[in-house]
């Protein structure tokens, strides 16, 4: 995997190999207990339709399967959830500008000097009538030192992880019309990255842990990847001043089994030069047969000083996506083009799939 931080490469990557995928990920946590995760996909790797197209060899390229997922949480509990796969004619990802659109949702990135900003526009209505609309601005003024940096020495371009904004301010307004309607004036801290893979995820790795946690003056970012039996462990403490401390070791502990039979570590320990930390995944906020998302906390000692941070962690086991046993559950969660699943038409029933 090639790991970089380069705003100029936050554009669409040409995907000629069937099974390729690309996503633009945004998350933020505000000071009032709200958090949001938005992901734009070209080549939805969780799509049953994409997997079936790969099997029959027809219309099996990434641009035919754009999608967007939107998750909003309040105090660690789901408030709104949407995962919509669109027809390609309703999506657009630019190869020369930082821009992407799925339906009426879009992101636009600009850079002026040292200031990188993204405008995230959301407008999505579910089959059950619940909706989200609004606009968030992601902005960072301390990117000159980190932007353009390579985080490893690998030049493999089959999987690229682009850490555009490890830490940024996020502000704006969101309106949620649901069982619990909310007008959210968002003011918090966020993160943005961009991932590209030139083959189906299950061909690249067996398991993938990822997370980001913002301290007052720095951000902890990590991934732990099981690549066909060999573990690749990477972590960095990235300072707001652009400094980067590479972590020496990451250990997984406290394996926990979910209702779906998915087993993952709920605790991670980190060590580095003048850095020791323990991450505890306190709340499982999204649980499925091949994917988990957590809210968690990190307690760290940096240069002898204790620091605490909260943030978001994720876990993926991609080979389970191909198990037809789980496809009925996936059909309930993802809104595919055409007729909606009957569960998605009921606010009460759809919430059970979250």
PDB file of C-alpha atoms in Angstrom, residues 31 67 183 223 247 254 312:
ATOM      1  CA  UNK A  31     -18.624  19.582  20.846  1.00  0.00           C
ATOM      2  CA  UNK A  67     -22.866   5.075  -3.978  1.00  0.00           C
ATOM      3  CA  UNK A 183     -31.559  21.016  13.517  1.00  0.00           C
ATOM      4  CA  UNK A 223      -4.179   0.794  10.455  1.00  0.00           C
ATOM      5  CA  UNK A 247       4.784   4.464  15.982  1.00  0.00           C
ATOM      6  CA  UNK A 254      -9.642  -8.257  23.833  1.00  0.00           C
ATOM      7  CA  UNK A 312     -13.725   6.692  15.416  1.00  0.00           C
TER       8      UNK A 312
END
